[in-house]
Coordinates of C-alpha atoms and ligand atoms in Angstrom, one line a residue:
M1 CA 84.4 -11.0 -18.6
N2 CA 80.8 -11.3 -17.6
T3 CA 79.8 -9.5 -14.5
V4 CA 77.1 -11.2 -12.5
R5 CA 75.2 -9.0 -10.0
T6 CA 73.6 -10.7 -7.0
V7 CA 70.8 -9.3 -4.9
K8 CA 69.9 -11.1 -1.7
V9 CA 66.4 -11.4 -0.4
G10 CA 66.7 -11.6 3.3
G11 CA 64.3 -12.5 6.0
D12 CA 62.8 -15.9 6.8
Y13 CA 62.6 -17.0 3.1
H14 CA 66.0 -16.0 1.9
Y15 CA 67.3 -16.6 -1.6
T16 CA 69.5 -15.0 -4.1
I17 CA 68.7 -13.2 -7.4
A18 CA 71.6 -13.4 -9.9
I19 CA 71.5 -11.0 -12.9
G20 CA 73.9 -11.2 -15.8
A21 CA 74.5 -12.1 -19.5
D22 CA 74.4 -15.7 -20.6
L23 CA 73.5 -17.1 -17.2
L24 CA 71.2 -19.7 -18.8
A25 CA 74.3 -21.4 -20.3
D26 CA 75.9 -21.6 -16.9
G27 CA 75.2 -25.2 -16.1
A28 CA 77.1 -25.2 -12.9
R29 CA 75.1 -22.3 -11.5
L30 CA 71.8 -23.9 -12.5
A31 CA 72.7 -27.4 -11.3
H32 CA 73.9 -25.9 -7.9
M33 CA 70.2 -25.0 -7.2
L34 CA 68.9 -28.6 -7.6
R35 CA 68.5 -30.7 -4.5
G36 CA 67.5 -33.9 -6.2
R37 CA 67.8 -35.8 -9.5
H38 CA 64.4 -34.6 -11.0
A39 CA 63.7 -31.4 -12.7
L40 CA 60.9 -30.1 -14.9
V41 CA 61.5 -27.1 -17.2
V42 CA 58.2 -25.2 -17.6
S43 CA 58.0 -22.7 -20.4
D44 CA 55.7 -21.3 -23.1
G45 CA 55.6 -21.7 -26.9
N46 CA 57.5 -18.5 -27.6
I47 CA 60.3 -19.0 -25.1
A48 CA 60.9 -22.7 -25.2
P49 CA 62.1 -22.8 -28.9
L50 CA 64.5 -19.9 -28.1
Y51 CA 66.0 -21.0 -24.7
A52 CA 64.8 -24.4 -23.4
D53 CA 67.5 -26.4 -25.3
R54 CA 70.2 -24.1 -23.9
V55 CA 69.1 -24.6 -20.3
E56 CA 68.6 -28.3 -20.6
A57 CA 72.0 -28.8 -22.4
A58 CA 73.8 -26.8 -19.7
L59 CA 72.1 -28.7 -16.9
R60 CA 72.8 -32.1 -18.5
A61 CA 76.4 -31.3 -19.0
A62 CA 76.7 -30.3 -15.3
R63 CA 74.6 -33.1 -14.0
P64 CA 74.6 -36.2 -16.3
D65 CA 72.4 -38.2 -13.9
L66 CA 69.6 -35.7 -14.1
V67 CA 66.0 -36.8 -14.9
L68 CA 64.8 -33.9 -16.9
Q69 CA 61.6 -33.1 -18.8
R70 CA 59.9 -30.1 -20.4
F71 CA 56.3 -28.9 -20.1
V72 CA 55.3 -26.1 -22.5
I73 CA 52.1 -24.1 -22.5
P74 CA 50.9 -21.8 -25.3
P75 CA 51.9 -18.2 -24.7
G76 CA 49.5 -15.7 -23.1
E77 CA 47.8 -14.8 -19.9
Q78 CA 44.7 -16.7 -21.0
E79 CA 46.7 -19.9 -20.4
K80 CA 47.2 -19.2 -16.7
T81 CA 44.4 -21.6 -15.9
L82 CA 43.5 -24.4 -13.5
A83 CA 43.5 -26.7 -16.5
R84 CA 47.2 -25.9 -17.3
F85 CA 48.1 -26.1 -13.7
G86 CA 46.6 -29.6 -13.6
E87 CA 48.6 -30.5 -16.7
C88 CA 51.8 -29.2 -15.1
L89 CA 51.1 -31.5 -12.1
E90 CA 50.6 -34.4 -14.4
A91 CA 53.9 -33.6 -16.0
L92 CA 55.5 -33.8 -12.6
A93 CA 53.8 -37.1 -12.0
S94 CA 55.1 -38.5 -15.3
L95 CA 58.6 -37.3 -14.5
G96 CA 58.4 -39.3 -11.2
A97 CA 59.1 -36.2 -9.3
T98 CA 60.0 -36.7 -5.6
R99 CA 60.0 -34.2 -2.8
D100 CA 63.5 -33.1 -3.7
A101 CA 62.5 -32.3 -7.4
T102 CA 62.8 -28.8 -8.8
V103 CA 60.6 -26.9 -11.1
L104 CA 62.5 -24.5 -13.4
A105 CA 60.2 -21.6 -14.5
L106 CA 61.6 -20.4 -17.8
G107 CA 59.6 -17.5 -19.1
G108 CA 57.6 -14.4 -18.3
G109 CA 55.2 -13.7 -15.5
V110 CA 52.6 -16.2 -16.8
V111 CA 55.0 -19.1 -16.7
G112 CA 56.5 -18.0 -13.4
D113 CA 53.1 -17.8 -11.7
L114 CA 51.8 -21.1 -13.1
A115 CA 55.0 -23.1 -12.6
G116 CA 55.5 -21.5 -9.1
F117 CA 52.0 -22.5 -8.1
A118 CA 52.5 -26.1 -9.3
A119 CA 55.8 -26.2 -7.3
A120 CA 53.9 -24.9 -4.3
C121 CA 51.3 -27.7 -4.5
W122 CA 53.3 -30.8 -5.7
M123 CA 53.7 -32.9 -2.7
R124 CA 52.8 -29.9 -0.6
G125 CA 55.7 -27.9 -2.0
I126 CA 58.9 -28.4 -3.9
D127 CA 61.7 -26.1 -5.0
C128 CA 61.0 -23.6 -7.8
V129 CA 63.9 -21.8 -9.5
Q130 CA 62.7 -18.8 -11.4
L131 CA 64.4 -18.2 -14.8
P132 CA 62.6 -15.0 -15.9
T133 CA 63.0 -14.0 -19.6
S134 CA 60.8 -10.9 -19.7
L135 CA 61.8 -7.6 -18.1
L136 CA 58.6 -7.5 -16.1
A137 CA 59.3 -10.9 -14.7
M138 CA 62.9 -10.0 -13.9
V139 CA 62.0 -6.8 -12.0
D140 CA 58.7 -7.9 -10.4
S141 CA 56.9 -11.2 -10.6
S142 CA 59.8 -13.7 -10.3
V143 CA 60.8 -12.1 -6.9
G144 CA 58.6 -12.3 -3.9
G145 CA 57.0 -15.7 -4.0
K146 CA 53.5 -14.8 -5.2
T147 CA 52.2 -17.6 -7.4
A148 CA 48.7 -18.0 -8.9
V149 CA 46.4 -18.9 -11.7
D150 CA 43.3 -17.1 -12.9
L151 CA 39.7 -18.0 -12.8
P152 CA 37.0 -16.8 -15.1
A153 CA 35.8 -14.7 -12.1
G154 CA 39.1 -12.8 -11.9
K155 CA 42.9 -12.8 -12.1
N156 CA 45.2 -14.5 -9.6
L157 CA 42.2 -15.8 -7.5
V158 CA 43.9 -19.1 -6.7
G159 CA 47.4 -19.2 -5.6
A160 CA 50.0 -19.4 -2.8
F161 CA 53.0 -17.6 -1.4
H162 CA 55.9 -19.9 -2.4
P163 CA 59.2 -18.1 -2.4
P164 CA 61.6 -19.4 -5.1
R165 CA 64.8 -21.4 -4.3
A166 CA 66.6 -18.8 -6.5
V167 CA 66.1 -16.3 -9.3
I168 CA 68.5 -16.4 -12.2
A169 CA 67.9 -13.5 -14.7
D170 CA 69.8 -13.9 -17.9
T171 CA 69.8 -10.4 -19.4
S172 CA 70.8 -11.8 -22.8
T173 CA 67.3 -13.2 -23.2
L174 CA 65.9 -9.6 -23.4
R175 CA 67.3 -9.3 -26.9
T176 CA 64.3 -11.3 -28.2
L177 CA 61.7 -9.8 -26.0
P178 CA 59.1 -7.9 -28.1
D179 CA 59.4 -4.1 -27.9
R180 CA 56.0 -3.6 -26.3
E181 CA 56.9 -6.1 -23.5
L182 CA 60.2 -4.3 -22.9
R183 CA 58.4 -1.0 -22.5
A184 CA 55.9 -2.6 -20.1
G185 CA 58.7 -3.8 -18.0
L186 CA 60.3 -0.4 -18.0
A187 CA 57.0 1.0 -16.4
E188 CA 57.7 -1.2 -13.4
V189 CA 61.3 0.0 -13.3
V190 CA 60.1 3.6 -13.2
K191 CA 57.8 2.7 -10.4
Y192 CA 60.7 1.7 -8.1
G193 CA 62.4 5.1 -8.8
A194 CA 59.2 7.0 -8.4
I195 CA 58.4 5.6 -4.9
F196 CA 61.8 4.7 -3.4
D197 CA 64.6 6.6 -5.0
A198 CA 64.7 10.0 -6.7
H199 CA 68.3 9.4 -7.6
F200 CA 67.3 6.2 -9.5
L201 CA 64.5 8.1 -11.2
H202 CA 67.0 10.7 -12.4
W203 CA 69.3 7.9 -13.6
I204 CA 66.4 6.4 -15.6
E205 CA 65.8 9.9 -17.2
G206 CA 69.5 9.9 -18.2
H207 CA 69.4 6.4 -19.6
A208 CA 66.0 6.2 -21.3
E209 CA 67.5 5.8 -24.8
A210 CA 70.0 3.2 -23.6
L211 CA 67.3 1.2 -22.0
L212 CA 65.1 1.3 -25.0
A213 CA 68.1 0.3 -27.2
R214 CA 68.5 -2.7 -24.8
D215 CA 72.0 -1.7 -23.7
E216 CA 72.8 -4.7 -21.5
A217 CA 74.8 -2.8 -18.9
A218 CA 72.0 -0.2 -18.5
L219 CA 69.3 -3.0 -18.3
A220 CA 71.4 -4.9 -15.8
H221 CA 71.7 -1.9 -13.6
A222 CA 68.0 -1.1 -13.8
I223 CA 67.1 -4.7 -13.0
A224 CA 69.5 -5.0 -10.1
L225 CA 68.3 -1.8 -8.5
S226 CA 64.7 -2.7 -9.0
C227 CA 65.3 -6.1 -7.5
E228 CA 67.0 -4.5 -4.5
Y229 CA 64.0 -2.4 -3.7
K230 CA 61.6 -5.3 -4.3
A231 CA 63.8 -7.7 -2.2
D232 CA 63.9 -5.2 0.6
V233 CA 60.1 -4.8 0.8
V234 CA 59.5 -8.5 0.4
A235 CA 61.9 -9.4 3.2
R236 CA 60.1 -7.0 5.5
D237 CA 56.6 -8.1 4.5
P238 CA 56.6 -11.6 2.8
F239 CA 52.9 -12.1 2.9
E240 CA 51.7 -8.6 2.0
H241 CA 50.3 -7.5 5.3
G242 CA 51.7 -4.0 5.2
D243 CA 54.7 -2.3 3.6
R244 CA 54.6 -4.5 0.5
A245 CA 51.4 -2.7 -0.6
M246 CA 53.7 0.2 -1.5
L247 CA 54.6 -1.7 -4.7
N248 CA 51.0 -1.1 -5.8
F249 CA 51.8 2.5 -6.8
G250 CA 49.8 3.1 -10.0
H251 CA 48.1 -0.3 -9.7
T252 CA 44.8 0.7 -8.2
F253 CA 44.1 2.8 -11.3
G254 CA 46.0 0.3 -13.5
H255 CA 44.0 -2.7 -12.4
A256 CA 40.8 -0.8 -12.9
I257 CA 41.8 0.0 -16.5
E258 CA 42.9 -3.6 -17.2
S259 CA 39.7 -5.2 -15.8
E260 CA 37.5 -2.6 -17.5
Q261 CA 39.1 -3.6 -20.8
G262 CA 38.6 -7.2 -20.0
Y263 CA 42.4 -7.8 -19.8
A264 CA 42.4 -7.3 -23.6
G265 CA 46.2 -6.4 -23.4
T266 CA 47.0 -10.0 -24.0
T267 CA 45.2 -9.9 -27.3
G268 CA 46.7 -6.6 -28.3
E269 CA 43.4 -4.6 -28.2
G270 CA 43.8 -3.0 -24.8
L271 CA 46.6 -2.0 -22.5
N272 CA 48.9 -4.6 -21.1
H273 CA 49.8 -4.6 -17.4
G274 CA 52.9 -2.4 -17.7
E275 CA 51.0 0.1 -19.9
A276 CA 48.1 0.2 -17.5
V277 CA 50.5 0.8 -14.6
A278 CA 52.1 3.7 -16.5
V279 CA 48.7 5.4 -16.9
G280 CA 47.9 4.5 -13.3
M281 CA 51.1 6.1 -12.0
V282 CA 50.4 9.3 -13.8
L283 CA 46.8 9.4 -12.4
A284 CA 48.1 8.6 -8.9
A285 CA 50.7 11.3 -9.2
R286 CA 48.0 13.8 -10.4
L287 CA 45.8 12.7 -7.5
A288 CA 48.7 13.4 -5.1
T289 CA 49.2 16.9 -6.6
A290 CA 45.4 17.6 -6.4
L291 CA 45.5 16.7 -2.7
G292 CA 48.5 19.0 -2.3
M293 CA 50.8 16.1 -1.3
A294 CA 53.3 16.2 -4.2
P295 CA 54.8 19.0 -6.3
T296 CA 53.2 19.4 -9.8
E297 CA 56.6 19.5 -11.5
D298 CA 57.4 16.1 -10.1
A299 CA 54.2 14.7 -11.6
D300 CA 55.1 16.4 -14.9
R301 CA 58.5 14.8 -14.9
L302 CA 57.1 11.4 -14.2
Q303 CA 54.7 11.8 -17.1
A304 CA 57.4 13.0 -19.5
L305 CA 59.7 10.1 -18.6
L306 CA 56.9 7.5 -19.2
Q307 CA 56.1 9.2 -22.6
R308 CA 59.8 9.1 -23.6
L309 CA 59.7 5.3 -22.8
G310 CA 56.9 5.0 -25.3
L311 CA 54.3 4.3 -22.6
P312 CA 50.7 5.6 -22.5
T313 CA 50.0 8.3 -19.9
A314 CA 46.2 8.9 -20.3
I315 CA 43.1 6.9 -19.8
P316 CA 42.3 5.1 -23.1
V317 CA 39.4 6.7 -25.0
G318 CA 36.1 5.1 -24.4
L319 CA 36.7 4.3 -20.7
A320 CA 34.4 6.2 -18.4
P321 CA 35.9 7.5 -15.2
E322 CA 32.8 6.4 -13.3
S323 CA 33.1 2.8 -14.3
L324 CA 36.8 2.9 -13.4
L325 CA 35.9 4.2 -10.0
A326 CA 33.3 1.4 -9.6
R327 CA 36.1 -1.1 -10.5
M328 CA 38.3 0.4 -7.9
R329 CA 35.7 -0.1 -5.2
L330 CA 35.8 -3.8 -6.0
D331 CA 39.6 -4.0 -6.0
K332 CA 40.8 -6.5 -3.4
K333 CA 43.1 -3.8 -2.2
A334 CA 40.1 -1.6 -1.2
D335 CA 39.2 -2.1 2.5
A336 CA 36.4 -1.2 4.8
R337 CA 37.5 2.4 5.1
G338 CA 37.2 2.9 1.4
L339 CA 39.6 3.3 -1.5
R340 CA 43.1 2.5 -0.7
F341 CA 45.9 4.2 -2.6
V342 CA 49.6 4.4 -2.6
L343 CA 49.8 8.2 -2.4
W344 CA 52.8 9.8 -3.9
T345 CA 54.6 12.5 -2.0
G346 CA 57.0 13.5 -4.8
A347 CA 59.9 11.9 -6.6
G348 CA 61.2 8.9 -4.6
K349 CA 58.6 9.0 -1.9
A350 CA 55.2 7.5 -1.2
C351 CA 52.9 6.4 1.6
I352 CA 49.8 4.2 1.9
T353 CA 46.4 5.9 2.6
S354 CA 42.9 4.6 3.0
G355 CA 39.6 6.5 2.7
V356 CA 40.7 8.7 -0.2
D357 CA 37.8 11.1 -1.3
E358 CA 36.1 9.6 -4.3
G359 CA 35.3 13.1 -5.7
A360 CA 39.1 13.9 -5.9
V361 CA 39.6 10.5 -7.6
L362 CA 36.9 11.3 -10.2
R363 CA 38.4 14.7 -10.9
V364 CA 41.8 13.4 -11.9
Ligands
ADP1 P1 54.8 -10.9 -18.4 O1 54.8 -9.6 -19.1 O2 54.1 -10.9 -17.1 O3 56.2 -11.4 -18.4 P2 54.1 -13.1 -20.2 O4 54.7 -14.2 -19.5 O5 52.8 -13.3 -20.9 O6 53.9 -11.8 -19.4 O7 55.2 -12.6 -21.3 C1 54.9 -11.7 -22.3 C2 55.1 -12.2 -23.7 O8 56.5 -12.1 -24.0 C3 54.7 -13.6 -23.9 O9 54.1 -13.7 -25.2 C4 56.0 -14.4 -23.9 O10 55.9 -15.6 -24.6 C5 56.9 -13.4 -24.4 N1 58.3 -13.5 -24.0 C6 58.7 -13.5 -22.7 N2 60.1 -13.5 -22.6 C7 60.5 -13.5 -23.9 C8 61.8 -13.4 -24.5 N3 62.9 -13.4 -23.8 N4 61.9 -13.5 -25.9 C9 60.7 -13.5 -26.6 N5 59.5 -13.5 -26.1 C10 59.4 -13.5 -24.8
ZN2 ZN1 52.7 -4.6 -11.6

């Protein structure tokens, strides 16, 4: 029998995250999330051929009166544009979508962000059900209501907070996820253990091989726990005014690496987001040990675990520390008091600090 785990996101914008095998074939569960008769499935060119028929058939069987269409973008971060956003709105128009229509975001973070933003804007906001198919989207981007598209000037510059109606994570879809994307998602899983839960970090150490081998029970456990931590932070701080910034552990360094490489991870030439975060977490942990805030052996453990998961743990060759530092100063998470970091205080613990000494940052 299939076990379905559920994680509740509380607070003012409450919704449920369901995690389990073959959930995309569960028409009753999907249909239950729809308020009206109109639904648009948004997906990308890799995922739609694999899973869109399944979702649509399940929905049609459960709701024969449904007016259902599909909008598919080419895969890749470079498609998260205002132009694609406009096309998505046009698709809602051609569907005849009313205020009770639903957008179903079937895909990774790119699809989730774009579809979520279209849902946030169509008639000033309609329901979006997130159906994440990448590990990264399951443990991070599908939860929390951040939606956006990129501009040539920078990533995620145009967007809205628009919490989903529900998140339904079908773990069976992870079987077709490319290896590199799986490992990128595992970096974010490690992040939750590193900052919130030493016991979870220990569990990941004991299940690294199972996770890499895509053992469904291990993945489901890792996703559920990650979602619990994310849900907890999001419920306390839905608009990222405070606590939610904890989730940026490894991201100040990580974003600097990604932007210095021109987000080349999507073309395979640079690090992708998860890989950059893996390097960023090691650097943040080293910074914490240099400042005397975390034990060196904890930083060593974190680095060893990321290496076992096939993730990079050092700044890519050719990137100058000074230019990374310059990028960090421009990071939107930096504030008037200077560089802002999630400072690690050892396995399972972290805090947010402003005004970190730039000399110490350069040394790590
Ligand atoms: P993210 O890592 O934020 O989820 P994307 O949305 O770009 O980023 O997804 C990463 C890549 O993996 C894309 O090329 C996407 O089409 C592909 N992908 C996502 N989920 C699956 C899946 N279950 N099977 C195969 N490919 C997938
Ligand atoms: Zn991230």
